[in-house]
Amino acid sequence: MPDPTGTADLLAALSLEEKAALVSGRGAWDTAAYERLGIASITLTDGPHGLRLAADEEGTGEFSLSNAVPATCFPTASALGSSWDPDLIARVGEALGAEARASGVGVLLGPGVNIKRSPLCGRNFEYFSEDPVLTGRLGAALVGGVQSKGVGACVKHFAANNQETERLRVSAQVDERTLREIYLPAFEHIVTTEQPAAIMAAYNRVNGVYATQNRMLLTEVLREEWGFQGAVVSDWGAVADPIAAISAGLNLEMPGTHGVSARRIVEAVKSGALDEAALDRAVAGVLRLVQSVPHTRDGADKVDFARHHALARQAAAESAVLLKNENSILPFDPEAQLSIAVIGDFAHEPRYQGAGSSLVNATRVENALDAMTGIAGRSVTVTYARGFTQAQDEREPELHAAAVATAAAADVAVLFLGLPAGDESEGYDRTHIDLPQDQIRLLEDVAAVNPRVVVVLANGGVVRTSTWEQHASAILEGWLAGQAGGAAIADLLFGKANPSGRLAETVPLRLEDTPAYLNFPGTTDSVLYGERIYVGYRHYDAKTLPVSYPFGHGLSYTTFAYSDLRASVEGEGDDVRIRVSLTLANSGTRAGKEVVQLYVGDPIAGVDRPARELKAFAKVELAPGESRDLEFELGARDLSYFDASEHRWILEAGEFELSVGASSRDLRLCETVTVDAPPRARRLSLDSTVGEWLADPVGAPVLISTLSGTGSSFQNPEIQRMVAQVPLGRLVTLTGGRIDAAKLDRLIAITSPDTPSR
Ligand code: BGC
């Protein structure tokens, strides 16, 4: 194998002790350096929506999440996920990469592409979606953007890290099909399309084995199957046993362990407990990483923070989701005669990011109140009342009364509501999905004095709307919108921007309806992924449950018309290509963006499958009256399910339903296509059931003719149905020997000549 980086020479020049020191960090955020060999130290730091580089970092090597250098705080992933816009997210990635590069950061710890299994996960604000295809496309865009600046991206947290409760100990008990169809595809898509410089192995265990020590995940799936070339880095403090981790495929343990891990590794190599070749593999990965990313400061003064702030504003505007807009109460006309009561602490003190390792020291922060006042024309008056404090869920009688009075005196009330910062964070999970009671009471009292109410929400994880939304004519979900979120909200309220965000997760009617309700967060030891593949809309659709707002939903100030859906199939089996085309028109009076979503369902399948699954989407901007032809292409994988018994994707021949629409429950056009695939070659054995034999084109006739001659009533379809689930070998006992073992052995010999009969 060619070795352009000279890794082999370096490996030979490093002592065992030096190699052991290279596979764990030097301090909190850096790797070890060997000047004599030209091996530099690189910095790895957070995070997904903004650079969090500890300002006092240099020299101290201490672990610190505070006192970070100023950086642009972009909207968090739950907002960006709602943009459904890979191009926009790529630009955010470029900006993140530029800021990281300027500060000499080699690897940015993000994006986080864990699937939102439950709305209770305290860290959902750092994740994109409940859907693997959407997550994968958006995560890949962010990685592409960051890496276009030469900085490495570290995709996290691999894998099945879907809760904060017991995150360092819990084992995610998840079956292989569910892993493959829900929790791994986003990582797979990013690895196979963008080759991220690094993947972060998660804290938790997966089916009993720590993710950092999981050979199946780190070596078999990630490297051997997906062809990952980068380095596997542990989450901070995720390594329980460095020897097991190196053997499983980990490259770099972070943060440093003050030499403890290195000493254990040296001893293990000397005693033979760790194969030195495994250590060399780990070191080689670290060397390649160090050589491929920046390690010197480029000068933060080169960063165009003003441009990045403008991008943060655009990203926030594209990410907000207009959930409802009765009587087109929005947008406000900035030139109208209008008095607007702006109510709620969040209008003045925006909550624009979440807590934990992703906390950014924003370069500046804009609030919605000032931005609204700035946009409002002379005839618009904007008044403000705080209404409540964010810190506690207690009625503040004076603030409350003043807010109601302010609302009563205005034409329209805009209430800025949201989750207190303490309700969601890295490190712990949520216990409910409700807004604080004092905010809901304020909304009720405001609505009693002024029927024209708009609610603007600030929250990372989803919040329930069903208990209060009857009091609001419009709801604009702003998420944690980053440092320019206030300005973006003002742009949207006044129609300077047209809402184009779509829900990347379902808003349920109540917590009890959510997929993992009975299995979240599990016990100290383990959490059972009992809902299997039925996560997010797959669950609500399978149970035909009503929801407040479905996955993919979001309104615009204009309207869109869908027409001319066409689908053609070329090829078959693994080579099948389905071309789907349609025409989209802006049928309203404003320019706007629609997110066209393509879902696939397989109504008759050999296994249970979701009613429909998102397979492709496009965000399209159209002027009023403009129309555009769109085309999507699907391949075999888009139609397949993962078979855990054969450990592979299976495409079944037959009909597939293609639906195109504006949300998972607003499907405008449908088409059915028929796909050919070779019959599944099953290896039939005595353990295969009678039903499996009968489903097999080779096995069925042989079985029927063999058993018909036994005097049994096997040709009777009722009998066949009754015994369909019986493994063939059991027929010897169950028929009292009338079907004898020798006959069955002959049967195996005919259908699978190379299988030993017993
Ligand atoms: C988080 C990671 C983060 C790391 C470094 C961990 O606690 O889970 O997402 O990148 O800390 O700050």
PDB file of C-alpha atoms in Angstrom, residues 380-568:
ATOM      1  CA  VAL A 380     -46.410  50.949  13.593  1.00  0.00           C
ATOM      2  CA  THR A 381     -46.027  51.272  17.331  1.00  0.00           C
ATOM      3  CA  VAL A 382     -44.207  48.599  19.291  1.00  0.00           C
ATOM      4  CA  THR A 383     -44.713  48.348  23.043  1.00  0.00           C
ATOM      5  CA  TYR A 384     -43.050  45.831  25.307  1.00  0.00           C
ATOM      6  CA  ALA A 385     -43.896  44.043  28.527  1.00  0.00           C
ATOM      7  CA  ARG A 386     -41.683  41.388  30.058  1.00  0.00           C
ATOM      8  CA  GLY A 387     -44.577  39.272  31.391  1.00  0.00           C
ATOM      9  CA  PHE A 388     -42.501  36.638  33.198  1.00  0.00           C
ATOM     10  CA  THR A 389     -38.940  35.715  34.079  1.00  0.00           C
ATOM     11  CA  GLN A 390     -37.222  32.843  32.354  1.00  0.00           C
ATOM     12  CA  ALA A 391     -35.578  31.520  35.443  1.00  0.00           C
ATOM     13  CA  GLN A 392     -38.579  30.142  37.270  1.00  0.00           C
ATOM     14  CA  ASP A 393     -41.997  28.754  36.640  1.00  0.00           C
ATOM     15  CA  GLU A 394     -43.714  31.064  39.094  1.00  0.00           C
ATOM     16  CA  ARG A 395     -46.297  33.684  38.480  1.00  0.00           C
ATOM     17  CA  GLU A 396     -44.825  37.161  38.713  1.00  0.00           C
ATOM     18  CA  PRO A 397     -48.090  39.018  39.444  1.00  0.00           C
ATOM     19  CA  GLU A 398     -46.843  42.472  38.562  1.00  0.00           C
ATOM     20  CA  LEU A 399     -45.104  41.480  35.347  1.00  0.00           C
ATOM     21  CA  HIS A 400     -48.125  39.379  34.427  1.00  0.00           C
ATOM     22  CA  ALA A 401     -50.667  42.164  34.998  1.00  0.00           C
ATOM     23  CA  ALA A 402     -48.576  44.735  33.156  1.00  0.00           C
ATOM     24  CA  ALA A 403     -48.258  42.403  30.172  1.00  0.00           C
ATOM     25  CA  VAL A 404     -52.003  41.767  30.011  1.00  0.00           C
ATOM     26  CA  ALA A 405     -52.632  45.510  30.140  1.00  0.00           C
ATOM     27  CA  THR A 406     -50.089  46.133  27.392  1.00  0.00           C
ATOM     28  CA  ALA A 407     -51.748  43.473  25.236  1.00  0.00           C
ATOM     29  CA  ALA A 408     -55.209  44.907  25.860  1.00  0.00           C
ATOM     30  CA  ALA A 409     -54.108  48.294  24.591  1.00  0.00           C
ATOM     31  CA  ALA A 410     -52.633  46.981  21.304  1.00  0.00           C
ATOM     32  CA  ASP A 411     -54.055  45.735  18.003  1.00  0.00           C
ATOM     33  CA  VAL A 412     -52.085  42.536  18.176  1.00  0.00           C
ATOM     34  CA  ALA A 413     -49.997  40.747  20.802  1.00  0.00           C
ATOM     35  CA  VAL A 414     -46.821  38.856  19.954  1.00  0.00           C
ATOM     36  CA  LEU A 415     -45.874  36.551  22.803  1.00  0.00           C
ATOM     37  CA  PHE A 416     -42.324  35.290  22.982  1.00  0.00           C
ATOM     38  CA  LEU A 417     -42.548  32.027  24.925  1.00  0.00           C
ATOM     39  CA  GLY A 418     -40.056  29.236  25.404  1.00  0.00           C
ATOM     40  CA  LEU A 419     -38.275  26.751  27.564  1.00  0.00           C
ATOM     41  CA  PRO A 420     -36.169  27.965  30.473  1.00  0.00           C
ATOM     42  CA  ALA A 421     -32.499  27.126  29.927  1.00  0.00           C
ATOM     43  CA  GLY A 422     -32.597  24.657  32.810  1.00  0.00           C
ATOM     44  CA  ASP A 423     -35.228  22.539  31.068  1.00  0.00           C
ATOM     45  CA  GLU A 424     -32.848  21.142  28.456  1.00  0.00           C
ATOM     46  CA  SER A 425     -29.114  20.651  28.448  1.00  0.00           C
ATOM     47  CA  GLU A 426     -26.315  18.298  27.697  1.00  0.00           C
ATOM     48  CA  GLY A 427     -25.886  15.980  30.673  1.00  0.00           C
ATOM     49  CA  TYR A 428     -29.502  15.329  31.619  1.00  0.00           C
ATOM     50  CA  ASP A 429     -32.832  14.628  29.984  1.00  0.00           C
ATOM     51  CA  ARG A 430     -36.121  16.452  30.083  1.00  0.00           C
ATOM     52  CA  THR A 431     -38.958  15.156  32.214  1.00  0.00           C
ATOM     53  CA  HIS A 432     -41.805  16.717  30.213  1.00  0.00           C
ATOM     54  CA  ILE A 433     -42.387  18.610  26.983  1.00  0.00           C
ATOM     55  CA  ASP A 434     -44.541  21.458  28.295  1.00  0.00           C
ATOM     56  CA  LEU A 435     -43.996  25.173  28.387  1.00  0.00           C
ATOM     57  CA  PRO A 436     -43.885  26.564  31.928  1.00  0.00           C
ATOM     58  CA  GLN A 437     -47.333  26.992  33.432  1.00  0.00           C
ATOM     59  CA  ASP A 438     -46.831  30.706  34.129  1.00  0.00           C
ATOM     60  CA  GLN A 439     -46.243  31.326  30.430  1.00  0.00           C
ATOM     61  CA  ILE A 440     -49.338  29.373  29.442  1.00  0.00           C
ATOM     62  CA  ARG A 441     -51.426  31.302  31.984  1.00  0.00           C
ATOM     63  CA  LEU A 442     -50.090  34.551  30.584  1.00  0.00           C
ATOM     64  CA  LEU A 443     -51.057  33.469  27.081  1.00  0.00           C
ATOM     65  CA  GLU A 444     -54.577  32.612  28.259  1.00  0.00           C
ATOM     66  CA  ASP A 445     -54.980  35.955  29.982  1.00  0.00           C
ATOM     67  CA  VAL A 446     -53.601  37.883  27.025  1.00  0.00           C
ATOM     68  CA  ALA A 447     -55.916  36.021  24.642  1.00  0.00           C
ATOM     69  CA  ALA A 448     -58.872  36.947  26.871  1.00  0.00           C
ATOM     70  CA  VAL A 449     -58.213  40.646  26.306  1.00  0.00           C
ATOM     71  CA  ASN A 450     -56.885  40.534  22.758  1.00  0.00           C
ATOM     72  CA  PRO A 451     -57.999  37.856  20.278  1.00  0.00           C
ATOM     73  CA  ARG A 452     -55.163  38.628  17.859  1.00  0.00           C
ATOM     74  CA  VAL A 453     -52.273  36.649  19.345  1.00  0.00           C
ATOM     75  CA  VAL A 454     -49.083  35.432  17.708  1.00  0.00           C
ATOM     76  CA  VAL A 455     -46.776  33.081  19.633  1.00  0.00           C
ATOM     77  CA  VAL A 456     -43.061  32.895  18.873  1.00  0.00           C
ATOM     78  CA  LEU A 457     -41.294  29.931  20.457  1.00  0.00           C
ATOM     79  CA  ALA A 458     -37.711  29.501  21.667  1.00  0.00           C
ATOM     80  CA  ASN A 459     -36.857  25.912  22.518  1.00  0.00           C
ATOM     81  CA  GLY A 460     -34.333  23.293  21.434  1.00  0.00           C
ATOM     82  CA  GLY A 461     -36.360  20.124  21.910  1.00  0.00           C
ATOM     83  CA  VAL A 462     -39.937  20.053  20.756  1.00  0.00           C
ATOM     84  CA  VAL A 463     -42.682  21.465  23.006  1.00  0.00           C
ATOM     85  CA  ARG A 464     -46.309  20.485  23.286  1.00  0.00           C
ATOM     86  CA  THR A 465     -48.704  22.985  21.725  1.00  0.00           C
ATOM     87  CA  SER A 466     -51.973  21.094  22.092  1.00  0.00           C
ATOM     88  CA  THR A 467     -52.856  22.495  25.521  1.00  0.00           C
ATOM     89  CA  TRP A 468     -52.638  26.156  24.555  1.00  0.00           C
ATOM     90  CA  GLU A 469     -52.587  26.652  20.808  1.00  0.00           C
ATOM     91  CA  GLN A 470     -56.288  27.493  20.639  1.00  0.00           C
ATOM     92  CA  HIS A 471     -55.323  30.851  22.119  1.00  0.00           C
ATOM     93  CA  ALA A 472     -52.942  31.729  19.305  1.00  0.00           C
ATOM     94  CA  SER A 473     -53.822  32.651  15.744  1.00  0.00           C
ATOM     95  CA  ALA A 474     -50.269  32.045  14.619  1.00  0.00           C
ATOM     96  CA  ILE A 475     -47.319  30.086  15.981  1.00  0.00           C
ATOM     97  CA  LEU A 476     -43.809  30.629  14.746  1.00  0.00           C
ATOM     98  CA  GLU A 477     -41.362  27.995  16.043  1.00  0.00           C
ATOM     99  CA  GLY A 478     -38.002  29.769  16.165  1.00  0.00           C
ATOM    100  CA  TRP A 479     -35.973  27.022  17.932  1.00  0.00           C
ATOM    101  CA  LEU A 480     -32.659  28.070  19.474  1.00  0.00           C
ATOM    102  CA  ALA A 481     -31.933  30.399  16.632  1.00  0.00           C
ATOM    103  CA  GLY A 482     -28.359  31.504  17.263  1.00  0.00           C
ATOM    104  CA  GLN A 483     -26.977  34.983  17.848  1.00  0.00           C
ATOM    105  CA  ALA A 484     -28.922  36.626  15.006  1.00  0.00           C
ATOM    106  CA  GLY A 485     -32.162  34.805  15.733  1.00  0.00           C
ATOM    107  CA  GLY A 486     -33.914  37.921  17.054  1.00  0.00           C
ATOM    108  CA  ALA A 487     -33.359  39.749  13.785  1.00  0.00           C
ATOM    109  CA  ALA A 488     -34.494  36.729  11.793  1.00  0.00           C
ATOM    110  CA  ILE A 489     -37.736  36.502  13.765  1.00  0.00           C
ATOM    111  CA  ALA A 490     -38.404  40.190  13.093  1.00  0.00           C
ATOM    112  CA  ASP A 491     -37.733  39.608   9.379  1.00  0.00           C
ATOM    113  CA  LEU A 492     -40.282  36.795   9.372  1.00  0.00           C
ATOM    114  CA  LEU A 493     -42.949  38.625  11.373  1.00  0.00           C
ATOM    115  CA  PHE A 494     -42.836  41.584   9.009  1.00  0.00           C
ATOM    116  CA  GLY A 495     -42.548  39.513   5.826  1.00  0.00           C
ATOM    117  CA  LYS A 496     -39.024  40.615   4.978  1.00  0.00           C
ATOM    118  CA  ALA A 497     -38.365  36.891   4.930  1.00  0.00           C
ATOM    119  CA  ASN A 498     -40.909  34.216   4.033  1.00  0.00           C
ATOM    120  CA  PRO A 499     -40.999  31.206   6.397  1.00  0.00           C
ATOM    121  CA  SER A 500     -39.529  28.140   4.750  1.00  0.00           C
ATOM    122  CA  GLY A 501     -38.601  25.893   7.676  1.00  0.00           C
ATOM    123  CA  ARG A 502     -40.275  22.504   7.947  1.00  0.00           C
ATOM    124  CA  LEU A 503     -40.501  20.279  10.989  1.00  0.00           C
ATOM    125  CA  ALA A 504     -37.648  17.813  11.203  1.00  0.00           C
ATOM    126  CA  GLU A 505     -39.495  16.161  14.076  1.00  0.00           C
ATOM    127  CA  THR A 506     -43.135  15.536  14.844  1.00  0.00           C
ATOM    128  CA  VAL A 507     -44.929  17.734  17.369  1.00  0.00           C
ATOM    129  CA  PRO A 508     -46.976  15.167  19.295  1.00  0.00           C
ATOM    130  CA  LEU A 509     -50.305  15.847  20.958  1.00  0.00           C
ATOM    131  CA  ARG A 510     -48.876  14.562  24.219  1.00  0.00           C
ATOM    132  CA  LEU A 511     -45.775  12.907  25.606  1.00  0.00           C
ATOM    133  CA  GLU A 512     -47.642   9.644  26.146  1.00  0.00           C
ATOM    134  CA  ASP A 513     -48.029   9.273  22.370  1.00  0.00           C
ATOM    135  CA  THR A 514     -44.309   9.381  21.651  1.00  0.00           C
ATOM    136  CA  PRO A 515     -42.586   6.249  20.327  1.00  0.00           C
ATOM    137  CA  ALA A 516     -40.228   5.526  23.213  1.00  0.00           C
ATOM    138  CA  TYR A 517     -42.605   6.637  25.964  1.00  0.00           C
ATOM    139  CA  LEU A 518     -42.526   3.285  27.766  1.00  0.00           C
ATOM    140  CA  ASN A 519     -38.838   2.652  27.117  1.00  0.00           C
ATOM    141  CA  PHE A 520     -37.134   5.942  27.857  1.00  0.00           C
ATOM    142  CA  PRO A 521     -34.678   6.367  29.513  1.00  0.00           C
ATOM    143  CA  GLY A 522     -34.487   2.764  30.718  1.00  0.00           C
ATOM    144  CA  THR A 523     -32.614   1.662  33.803  1.00  0.00           C
ATOM    145  CA  THR A 524     -29.054   2.364  34.998  1.00  0.00           C
ATOM    146  CA  ASP A 525     -27.875  -0.557  32.933  1.00  0.00           C
ATOM    147  CA  SER A 526     -29.803  -0.529  29.766  1.00  0.00           C
ATOM    148  CA  VAL A 527     -32.436   1.059  27.633  1.00  0.00           C
ATOM    149  CA  LEU A 528     -34.531  -1.093  25.360  1.00  0.00           C
ATOM    150  CA  TYR A 529     -35.207   0.313  21.908  1.00  0.00           C
ATOM    151  CA  GLY A 530     -38.496  -1.530  22.000  1.00  0.00           C
ATOM    152  CA  GLU A 531     -40.219   0.679  19.437  1.00  0.00           C
ATOM    153  CA  ARG A 532     -37.663  -0.672  16.923  1.00  0.00           C
ATOM    154  CA  ILE A 533     -37.776   1.095  13.569  1.00  0.00           C
ATOM    155  CA  TYR A 534     -40.930   2.983  14.493  1.00  0.00           C
ATOM    156  CA  VAL A 535     -39.262   6.233  15.475  1.00  0.00           C
ATOM    157  CA  GLY A 536     -40.826   9.645  14.821  1.00  0.00           C
ATOM    158  CA  TYR A 537     -43.414   9.768  12.067  1.00  0.00           C
ATOM    159  CA  ARG A 538     -42.866   6.059  11.346  1.00  0.00           C
ATOM    160  CA  HIS A 539     -44.501   5.420  14.741  1.00  0.00           C
ATOM    161  CA  TYR A 540     -47.393   7.900  14.453  1.00  0.00           C
ATOM    162  CA  ASP A 541     -48.187   6.700  10.943  1.00  0.00           C
ATOM    163  CA  ALA A 542     -48.032   2.999  11.856  1.00  0.00           C
ATOM    164  CA  LYS A 543     -50.501   3.622  14.687  1.00  0.00           C
ATOM    165  CA  THR A 544     -52.502   6.215  12.705  1.00  0.00           C
ATOM    166  CA  LEU A 545     -52.180   8.509  15.713  1.00  0.00           C
ATOM    167  CA  PRO A 546     -53.226  12.127  15.411  1.00  0.00           C
ATOM    168  CA  VAL A 547     -50.411  14.614  16.043  1.00  0.00           C
ATOM    169  CA  SER A 548     -50.329  18.370  16.568  1.00  0.00           C
ATOM    170  CA  TYR A 549     -48.008  18.988  13.630  1.00  0.00           C
ATOM    171  CA  PRO A 550     -46.569  16.236  11.464  1.00  0.00           C
ATOM    172  CA  PHE A 551     -42.999  15.696  10.359  1.00  0.00           C
ATOM    173  CA  GLY A 552     -42.255  17.884   7.350  1.00  0.00           C
ATOM    174  CA  HIS A 553     -44.948  20.452   8.157  1.00  0.00           C
ATOM    175  CA  GLY A 554     -44.432  24.179   7.837  1.00  0.00           C
ATOM    176  CA  LEU A 555     -46.423  27.021   6.310  1.00  0.00           C
ATOM    177  CA  SER A 556     -45.363  29.810   4.001  1.00  0.00           C
ATOM    178  CA  TYR A 557     -46.804  33.228   3.178  1.00  0.00           C
ATOM    179  CA  THR A 558     -47.342  31.891  -0.320  1.00  0.00           C
ATOM    180  CA  THR A 559     -48.866  28.664  -1.653  1.00  0.00           C
ATOM    181  CA  PHE A 560     -47.490  25.918  -3.883  1.00  0.00           C
ATOM    182  CA  ALA A 561     -49.163  23.638  -6.401  1.00  0.00           C
ATOM    183  CA  TYR A 562     -47.869  20.162  -7.229  1.00  0.00           C
ATOM    184  CA  SER A 563     -48.601  18.487 -10.563  1.00  0.00           C
ATOM    185  CA  ASP A 564     -47.504  15.956 -13.181  1.00  0.00           C
ATOM    186  CA  LEU A 565     -45.954  13.279 -11.024  1.00  0.00           C
ATOM    187  CA  ARG A 566     -44.227  10.723 -13.225  1.00  0.00           C
ATOM    188  CA  ALA A 567     -42.117   7.754 -12.294  1.00  0.00           C
ATOM    189  CA  SER A 568     -40.147   5.429 -14.533  1.00  0.00           C
TER     190      SER A 568
END
